Tab-separated table of C-alpha atoms in Angstrom:
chain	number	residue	atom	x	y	z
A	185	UNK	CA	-13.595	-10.046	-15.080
A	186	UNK	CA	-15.262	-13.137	-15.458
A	187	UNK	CA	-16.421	-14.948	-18.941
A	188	UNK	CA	-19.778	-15.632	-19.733
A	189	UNK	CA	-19.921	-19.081	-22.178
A	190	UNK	CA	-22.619	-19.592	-24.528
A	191	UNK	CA	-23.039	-23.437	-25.654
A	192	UNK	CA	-23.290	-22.982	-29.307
A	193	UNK	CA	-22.338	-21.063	-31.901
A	194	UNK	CA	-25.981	-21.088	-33.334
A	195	UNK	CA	-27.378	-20.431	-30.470
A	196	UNK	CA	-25.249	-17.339	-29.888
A	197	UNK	CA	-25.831	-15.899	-33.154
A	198	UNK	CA	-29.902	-16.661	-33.290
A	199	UNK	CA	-29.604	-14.798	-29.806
A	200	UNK	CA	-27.539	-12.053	-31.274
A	201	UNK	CA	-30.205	-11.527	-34.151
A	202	UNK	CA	-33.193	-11.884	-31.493
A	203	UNK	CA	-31.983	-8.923	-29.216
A	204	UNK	CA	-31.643	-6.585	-32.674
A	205	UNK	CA	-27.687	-5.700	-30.971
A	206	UNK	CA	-24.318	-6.279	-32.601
A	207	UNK	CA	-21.374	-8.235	-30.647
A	208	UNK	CA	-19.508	-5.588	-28.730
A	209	UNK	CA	-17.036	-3.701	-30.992
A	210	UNK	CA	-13.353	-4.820	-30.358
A	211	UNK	CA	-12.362	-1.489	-30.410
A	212	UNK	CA	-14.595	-0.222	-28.193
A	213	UNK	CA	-12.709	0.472	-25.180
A	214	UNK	CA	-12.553	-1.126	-22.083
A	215	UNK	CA	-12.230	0.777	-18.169
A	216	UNK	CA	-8.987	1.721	-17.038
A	217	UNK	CA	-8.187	0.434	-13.206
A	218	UNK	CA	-5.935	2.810	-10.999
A	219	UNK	CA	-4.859	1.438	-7.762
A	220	UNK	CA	-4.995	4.448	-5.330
A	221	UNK	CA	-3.494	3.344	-2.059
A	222	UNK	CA	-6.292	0.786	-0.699
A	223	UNK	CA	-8.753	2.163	-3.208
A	224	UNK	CA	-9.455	1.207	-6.533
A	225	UNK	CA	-10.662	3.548	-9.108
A	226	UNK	CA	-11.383	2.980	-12.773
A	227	UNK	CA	-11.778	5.359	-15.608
A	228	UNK	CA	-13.884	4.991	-19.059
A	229	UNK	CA	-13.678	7.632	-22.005
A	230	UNK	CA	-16.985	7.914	-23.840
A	231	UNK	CA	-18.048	10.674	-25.837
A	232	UNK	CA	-19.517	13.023	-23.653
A	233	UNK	CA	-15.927	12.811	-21.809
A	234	UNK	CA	-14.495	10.534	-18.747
A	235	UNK	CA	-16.301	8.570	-16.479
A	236	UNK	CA	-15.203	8.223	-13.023
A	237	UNK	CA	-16.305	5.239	-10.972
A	238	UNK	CA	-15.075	4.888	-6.981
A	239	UNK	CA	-17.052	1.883	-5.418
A	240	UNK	CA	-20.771	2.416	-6.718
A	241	UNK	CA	-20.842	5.633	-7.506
A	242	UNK	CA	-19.467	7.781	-10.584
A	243	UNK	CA	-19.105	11.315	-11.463
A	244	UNK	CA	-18.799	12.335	-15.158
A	245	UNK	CA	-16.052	14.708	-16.408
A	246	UNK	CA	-15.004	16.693	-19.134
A	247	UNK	CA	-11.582	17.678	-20.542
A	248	UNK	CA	-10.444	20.933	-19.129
A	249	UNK	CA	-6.530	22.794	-20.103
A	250	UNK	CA	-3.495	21.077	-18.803
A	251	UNK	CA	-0.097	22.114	-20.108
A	252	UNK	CA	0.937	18.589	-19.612
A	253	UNK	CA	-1.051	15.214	-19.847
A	254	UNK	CA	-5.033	14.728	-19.733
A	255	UNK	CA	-6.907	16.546	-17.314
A	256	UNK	CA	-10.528	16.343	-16.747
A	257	UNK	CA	-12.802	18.047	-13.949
A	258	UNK	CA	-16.293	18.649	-13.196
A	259	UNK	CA	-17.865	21.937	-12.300
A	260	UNK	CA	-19.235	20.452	-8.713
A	261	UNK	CA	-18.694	21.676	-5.422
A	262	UNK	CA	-16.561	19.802	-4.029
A	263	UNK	CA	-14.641	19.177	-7.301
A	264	UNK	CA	-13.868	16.150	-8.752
A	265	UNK	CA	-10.888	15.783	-10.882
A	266	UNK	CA	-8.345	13.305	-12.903
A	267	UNK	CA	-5.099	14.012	-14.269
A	268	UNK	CA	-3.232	11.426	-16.128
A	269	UNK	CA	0.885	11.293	-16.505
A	270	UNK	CA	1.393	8.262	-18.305
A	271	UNK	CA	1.042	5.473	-15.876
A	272	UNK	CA	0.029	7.786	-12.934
A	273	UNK	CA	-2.545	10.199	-12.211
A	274	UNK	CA	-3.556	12.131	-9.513
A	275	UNK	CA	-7.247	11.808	-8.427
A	276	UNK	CA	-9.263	14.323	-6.556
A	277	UNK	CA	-12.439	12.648	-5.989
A	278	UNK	CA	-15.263	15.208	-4.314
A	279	UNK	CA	-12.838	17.479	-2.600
A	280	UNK	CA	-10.664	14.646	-1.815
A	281	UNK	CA	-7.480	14.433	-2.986
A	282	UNK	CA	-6.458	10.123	-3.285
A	283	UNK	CA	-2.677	8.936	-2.950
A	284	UNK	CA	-0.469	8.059	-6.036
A	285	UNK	CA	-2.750	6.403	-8.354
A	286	UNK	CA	-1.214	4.188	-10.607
A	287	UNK	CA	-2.833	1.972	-13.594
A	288	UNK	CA	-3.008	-1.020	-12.872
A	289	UNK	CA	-0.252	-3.572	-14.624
A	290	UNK	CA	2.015	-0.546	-14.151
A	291	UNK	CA	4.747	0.273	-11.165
A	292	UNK	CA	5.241	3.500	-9.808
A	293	UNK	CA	7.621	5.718	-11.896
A	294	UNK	CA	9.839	6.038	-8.874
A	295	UNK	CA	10.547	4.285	-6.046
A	296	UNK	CA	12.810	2.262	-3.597
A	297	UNK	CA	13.467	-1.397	-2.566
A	298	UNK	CA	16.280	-2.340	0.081
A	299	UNK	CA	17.448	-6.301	0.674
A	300	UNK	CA	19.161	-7.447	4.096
A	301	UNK	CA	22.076	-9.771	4.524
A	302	UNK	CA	23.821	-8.857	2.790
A	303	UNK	CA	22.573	-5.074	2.563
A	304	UNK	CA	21.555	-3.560	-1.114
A	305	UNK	CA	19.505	-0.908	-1.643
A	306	UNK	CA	17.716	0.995	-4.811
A	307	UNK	CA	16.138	3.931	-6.334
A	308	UNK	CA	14.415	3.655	-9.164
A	309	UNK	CA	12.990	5.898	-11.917
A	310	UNK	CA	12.200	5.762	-15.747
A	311	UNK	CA	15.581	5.661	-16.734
A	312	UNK	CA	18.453	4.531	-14.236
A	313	UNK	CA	18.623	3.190	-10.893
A	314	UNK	CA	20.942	4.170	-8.091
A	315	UNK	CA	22.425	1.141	-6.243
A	316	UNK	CA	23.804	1.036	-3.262
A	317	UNK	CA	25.901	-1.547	-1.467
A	318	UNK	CA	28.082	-1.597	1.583
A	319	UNK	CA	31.484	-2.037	-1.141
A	320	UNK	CA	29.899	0.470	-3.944
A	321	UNK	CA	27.337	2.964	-5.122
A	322	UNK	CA	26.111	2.536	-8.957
A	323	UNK	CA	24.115	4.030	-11.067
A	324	UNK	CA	22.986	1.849	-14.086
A	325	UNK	CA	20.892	2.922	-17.008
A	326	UNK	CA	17.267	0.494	-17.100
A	327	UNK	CA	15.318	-0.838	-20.254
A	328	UNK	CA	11.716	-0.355	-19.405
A	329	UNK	CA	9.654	-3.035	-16.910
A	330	UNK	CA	7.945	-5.870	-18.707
A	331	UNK	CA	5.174	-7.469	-17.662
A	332	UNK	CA	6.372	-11.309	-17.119
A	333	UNK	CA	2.931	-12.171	-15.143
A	334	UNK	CA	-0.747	-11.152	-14.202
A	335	UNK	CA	-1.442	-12.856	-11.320
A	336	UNK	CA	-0.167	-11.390	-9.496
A	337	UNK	CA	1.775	-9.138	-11.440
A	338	UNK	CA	5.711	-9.404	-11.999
A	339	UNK	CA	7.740	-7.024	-13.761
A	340	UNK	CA	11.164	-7.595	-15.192
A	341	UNK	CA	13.577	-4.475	-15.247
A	342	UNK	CA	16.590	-5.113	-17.230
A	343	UNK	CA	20.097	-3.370	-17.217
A	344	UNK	CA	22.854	-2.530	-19.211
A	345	UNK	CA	25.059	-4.592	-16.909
A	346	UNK	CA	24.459	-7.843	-15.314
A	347	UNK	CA	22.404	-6.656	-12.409
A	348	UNK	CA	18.348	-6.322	-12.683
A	349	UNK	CA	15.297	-6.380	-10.583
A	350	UNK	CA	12.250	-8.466	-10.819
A	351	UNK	CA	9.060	-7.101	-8.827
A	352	UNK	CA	6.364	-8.673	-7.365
A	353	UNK	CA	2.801	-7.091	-6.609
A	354	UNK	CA	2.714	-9.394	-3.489
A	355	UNK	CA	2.761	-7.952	0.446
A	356	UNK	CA	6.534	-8.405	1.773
A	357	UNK	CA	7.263	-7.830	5.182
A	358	UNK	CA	10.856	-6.426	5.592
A	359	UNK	CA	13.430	-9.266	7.176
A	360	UNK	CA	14.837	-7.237	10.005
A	361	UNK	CA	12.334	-4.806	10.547
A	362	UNK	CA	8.802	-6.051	9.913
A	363	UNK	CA	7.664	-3.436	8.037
A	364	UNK	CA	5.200	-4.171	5.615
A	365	UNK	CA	5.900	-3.379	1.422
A	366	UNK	CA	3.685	-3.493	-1.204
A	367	UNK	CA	6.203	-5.223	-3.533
A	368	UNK	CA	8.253	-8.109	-3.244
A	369	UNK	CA	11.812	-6.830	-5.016
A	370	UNK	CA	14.898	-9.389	-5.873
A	371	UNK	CA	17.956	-8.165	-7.133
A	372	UNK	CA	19.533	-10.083	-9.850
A	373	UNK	CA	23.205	-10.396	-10.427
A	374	UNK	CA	25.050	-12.570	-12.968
A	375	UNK	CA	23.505	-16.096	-11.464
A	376	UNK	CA	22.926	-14.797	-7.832
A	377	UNK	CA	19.774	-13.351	-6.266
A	378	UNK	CA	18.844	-10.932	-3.355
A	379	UNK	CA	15.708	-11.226	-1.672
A	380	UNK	CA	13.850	-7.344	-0.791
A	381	UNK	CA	11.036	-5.241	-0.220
A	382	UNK	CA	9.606	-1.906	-2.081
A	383	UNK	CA	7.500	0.363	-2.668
A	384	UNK	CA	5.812	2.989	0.254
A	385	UNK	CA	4.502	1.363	3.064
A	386	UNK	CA	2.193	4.036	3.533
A	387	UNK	CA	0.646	4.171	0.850
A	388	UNK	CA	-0.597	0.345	1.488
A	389	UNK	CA	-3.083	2.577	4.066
A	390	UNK	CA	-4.131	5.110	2.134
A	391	UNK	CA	-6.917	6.486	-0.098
A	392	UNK	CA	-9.565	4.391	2.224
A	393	UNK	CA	-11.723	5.044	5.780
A	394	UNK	CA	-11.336	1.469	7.856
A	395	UNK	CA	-13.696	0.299	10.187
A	396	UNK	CA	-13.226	-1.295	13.018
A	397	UNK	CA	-14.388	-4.956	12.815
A	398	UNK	CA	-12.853	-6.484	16.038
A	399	UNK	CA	-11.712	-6.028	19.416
A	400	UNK	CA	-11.161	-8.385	21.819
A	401	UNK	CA	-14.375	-9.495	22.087
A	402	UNK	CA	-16.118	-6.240	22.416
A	403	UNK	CA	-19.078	-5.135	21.144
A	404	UNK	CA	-19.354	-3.303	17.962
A	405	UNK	CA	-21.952	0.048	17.704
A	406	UNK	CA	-24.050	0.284	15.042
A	407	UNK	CA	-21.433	3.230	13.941
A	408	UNK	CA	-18.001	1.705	14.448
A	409	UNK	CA	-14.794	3.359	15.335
A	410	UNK	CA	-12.912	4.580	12.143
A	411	UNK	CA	-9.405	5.455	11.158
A	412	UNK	CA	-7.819	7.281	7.976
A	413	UNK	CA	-4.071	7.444	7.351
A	414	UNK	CA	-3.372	10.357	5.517
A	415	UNK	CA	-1.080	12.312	3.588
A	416	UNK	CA	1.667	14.094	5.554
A	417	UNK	CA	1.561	11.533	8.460
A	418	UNK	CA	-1.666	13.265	9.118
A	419	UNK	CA	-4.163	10.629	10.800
A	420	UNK	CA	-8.147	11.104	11.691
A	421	UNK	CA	-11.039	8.820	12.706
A	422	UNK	CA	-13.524	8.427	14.938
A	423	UNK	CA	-13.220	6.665	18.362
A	424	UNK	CA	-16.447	5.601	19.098
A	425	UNK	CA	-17.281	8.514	20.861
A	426	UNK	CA	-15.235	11.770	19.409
A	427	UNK	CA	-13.724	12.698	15.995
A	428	UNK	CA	-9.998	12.190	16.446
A	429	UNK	CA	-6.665	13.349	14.694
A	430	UNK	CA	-3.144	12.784	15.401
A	431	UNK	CA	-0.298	11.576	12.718
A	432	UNK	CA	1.419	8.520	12.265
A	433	UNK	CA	5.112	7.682	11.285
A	434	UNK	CA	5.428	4.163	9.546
A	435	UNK	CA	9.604	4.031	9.423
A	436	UNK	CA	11.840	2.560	11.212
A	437	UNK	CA	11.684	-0.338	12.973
A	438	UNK	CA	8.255	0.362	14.470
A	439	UNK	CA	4.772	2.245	13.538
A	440	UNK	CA	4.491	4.817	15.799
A	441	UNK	CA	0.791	6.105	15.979
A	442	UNK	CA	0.389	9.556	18.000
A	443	UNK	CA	-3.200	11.131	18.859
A	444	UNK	CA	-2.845	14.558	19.114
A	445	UNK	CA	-6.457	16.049	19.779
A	446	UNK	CA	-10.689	15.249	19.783
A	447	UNK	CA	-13.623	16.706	19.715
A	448	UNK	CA	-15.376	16.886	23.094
A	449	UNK	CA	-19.095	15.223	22.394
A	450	UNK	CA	-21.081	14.142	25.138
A	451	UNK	CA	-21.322	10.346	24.764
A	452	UNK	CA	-22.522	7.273	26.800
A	453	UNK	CA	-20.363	5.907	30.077
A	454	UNK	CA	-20.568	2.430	27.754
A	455	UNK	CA	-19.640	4.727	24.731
A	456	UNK	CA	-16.733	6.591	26.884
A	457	UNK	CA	-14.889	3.444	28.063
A	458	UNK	CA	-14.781	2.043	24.363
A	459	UNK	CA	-13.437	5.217	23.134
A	460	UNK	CA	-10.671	5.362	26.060
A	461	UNK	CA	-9.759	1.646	25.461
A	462	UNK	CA	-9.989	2.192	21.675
A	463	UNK	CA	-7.277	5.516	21.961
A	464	UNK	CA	-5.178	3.639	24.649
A	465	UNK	CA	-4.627	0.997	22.040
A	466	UNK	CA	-4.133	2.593	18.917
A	467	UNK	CA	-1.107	4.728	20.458
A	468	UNK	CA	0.626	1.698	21.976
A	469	UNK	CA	0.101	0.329	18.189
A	470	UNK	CA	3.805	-1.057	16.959
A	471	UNK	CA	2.952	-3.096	13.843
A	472	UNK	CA	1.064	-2.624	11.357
A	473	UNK	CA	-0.244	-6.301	8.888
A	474	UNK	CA	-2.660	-6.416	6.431
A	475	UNK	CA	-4.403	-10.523	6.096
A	476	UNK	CA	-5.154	-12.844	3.572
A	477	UNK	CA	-8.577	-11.379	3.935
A	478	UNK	CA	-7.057	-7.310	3.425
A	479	UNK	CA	-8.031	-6.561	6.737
A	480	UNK	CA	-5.649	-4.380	8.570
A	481	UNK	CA	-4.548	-5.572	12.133
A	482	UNK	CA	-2.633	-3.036	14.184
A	483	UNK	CA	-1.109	-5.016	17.015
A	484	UNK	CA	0.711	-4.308	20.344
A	485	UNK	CA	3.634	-5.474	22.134
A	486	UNK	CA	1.413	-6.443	24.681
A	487	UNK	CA	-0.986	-9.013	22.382
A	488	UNK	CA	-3.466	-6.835	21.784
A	489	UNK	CA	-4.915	-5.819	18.408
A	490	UNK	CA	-7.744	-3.690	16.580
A	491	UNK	CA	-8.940	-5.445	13.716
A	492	UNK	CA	-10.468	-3.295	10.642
A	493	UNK	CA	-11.713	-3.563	6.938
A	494	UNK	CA	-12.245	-1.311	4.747
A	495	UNK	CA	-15.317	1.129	5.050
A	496	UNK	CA	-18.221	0.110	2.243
A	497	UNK	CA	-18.402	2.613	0.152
């Protein structure tokens, strides 16, 4: 958040006395960001319970009976609900349910990296990781992550042996298979280091609608074609024309995007084309990028792409 300077002590004070307020309590506390996928989320207790905020708008809860962590939900239909474990919570936000949500400066309590040439992989939770190599499998008890830097944030995982990880919050694209990671991973051992990748790759996708922005120089309707990785694999949008839904499968070497069935509106012949042209694409789809600018470019073998950004909320 950015800091507001006042030139002056006196004049900060006289302005303090003017307005009749008192300087903002330091322990008054401050929101709470969750990265949800693509979506950010932020949470602030006050006393007539938790406030919710996703984009511009904000639903107010109230603390309801968990037999583990803090749960609070609404009464509104559909129901809007947060449930904090630690570092995570799950988020249903008007009927909604978001992906992982994790606060932000934190990592995931699990998950996996993997390095090429030579080959090491990881799992990670809380308490060990299991490491694999093409010589040996480990597993090796972990001191909790430590924050080492903010922008963007690195984490530090020590070991009781020689080997630890250090994790990046930066996009990293997989050497060999050019799948995209949220994290940048490097194993440490004794004075040697191995470059990697972690995190889920489709969760990078999630917890957002994007909207198509470009493609190839057509023109864009005043209600854009849409797509919404889901949960499952499950995928649904809108083509331009129809509501879609299909699933998708980022592994492997390639993304592998499948429709599966529309609605059957009556559209334009201009309207028809673009929605033919838009599904023709989107199944040959076989990589998947996110810019500098966090749009997300799905591109084909054959050149072409379909250029999105996220859907205002």
């Amino acid at each position: 958040m950015p800091s507001i300077t006042v030139k002056g002590s006196l004049s900060l004070f006289a302005a303090t006395l003017l307005s009749g307020c008192a300087l903002v309590s330091p322990a008054e506390k401050a929101p709470v960001a969750y990265q949800c996928g693509a979506s950010e989320l932020s949470v602030l207790q006050q006393e007539q319970g938790l406030l919710l905020s996703y984009g511009a708008e904000q639903e107010l809860l109230t603390q309801a009976v968990s037999g583990s962590g803090a749960r609070y939900s609404n009464d509104n239909e559909p129901v809007t609900e947060f449930w904090s474990k630690g570092n995570e919570a799950d988020i249903t936000w008007r009927g909604q349910d978001m992906p992982l949500c994790v606060e932000q400066g934190a990592l995931p309590k699990h998950f996996t990296a993997k390095g090429n040439e030579p080959f090491w992989q990881v799992a990670v939770n809380p308490q060990h990781m299991a490491l694999t190599t093409p010589e040996s499998e480990a597993i090796i008890d972990l001191k909790p992550a430590q924050v080492v830097s903010t922008q963007p944030y690195e984490w530090r995982i020590e070991s009781t042996t020689d080997k630890h990880l250090i994790v990046i919050d930066r996009l990293c694209r997989d050497s060999m298979s050019g799948r995209l990671y949220p994290y940048q991973v490097d194993l440490q051992e004794s004075d040697r280091m191995y470059s990697g990748c972690g995190g889920d790759s489709e969760w990078l996708l999630q917890g957002v609608s994007w909207e198509l922005s470009e493609f190839e120089g057509h023109a864009i309707q005043s209600k854009p074609a849409t797509i919404q990785f889901l949960e499952d694999n499950q995928l649904a949008g809108f083509n331009g024309c129809n509501r879609y839904f299909g699933h998708y499968n980022m592994g492997g070497e390639l993304a592998q995007i499948r429709l599966t069935g529309s609605t059957k509106m009556a559209c334009s012949d201009t309207a028809n084309a673009l929605s033919r042209e838009f599904s023709d694409v989107l199944e040959r789809v076989y990589q998947v990028n996110i810019d500098d600018k966090e749009r997300l470019i799905l591109s084909t073998r054959g050149g072409r792409q379909l250029v999105f950004k996220q859907e205002p909320r």
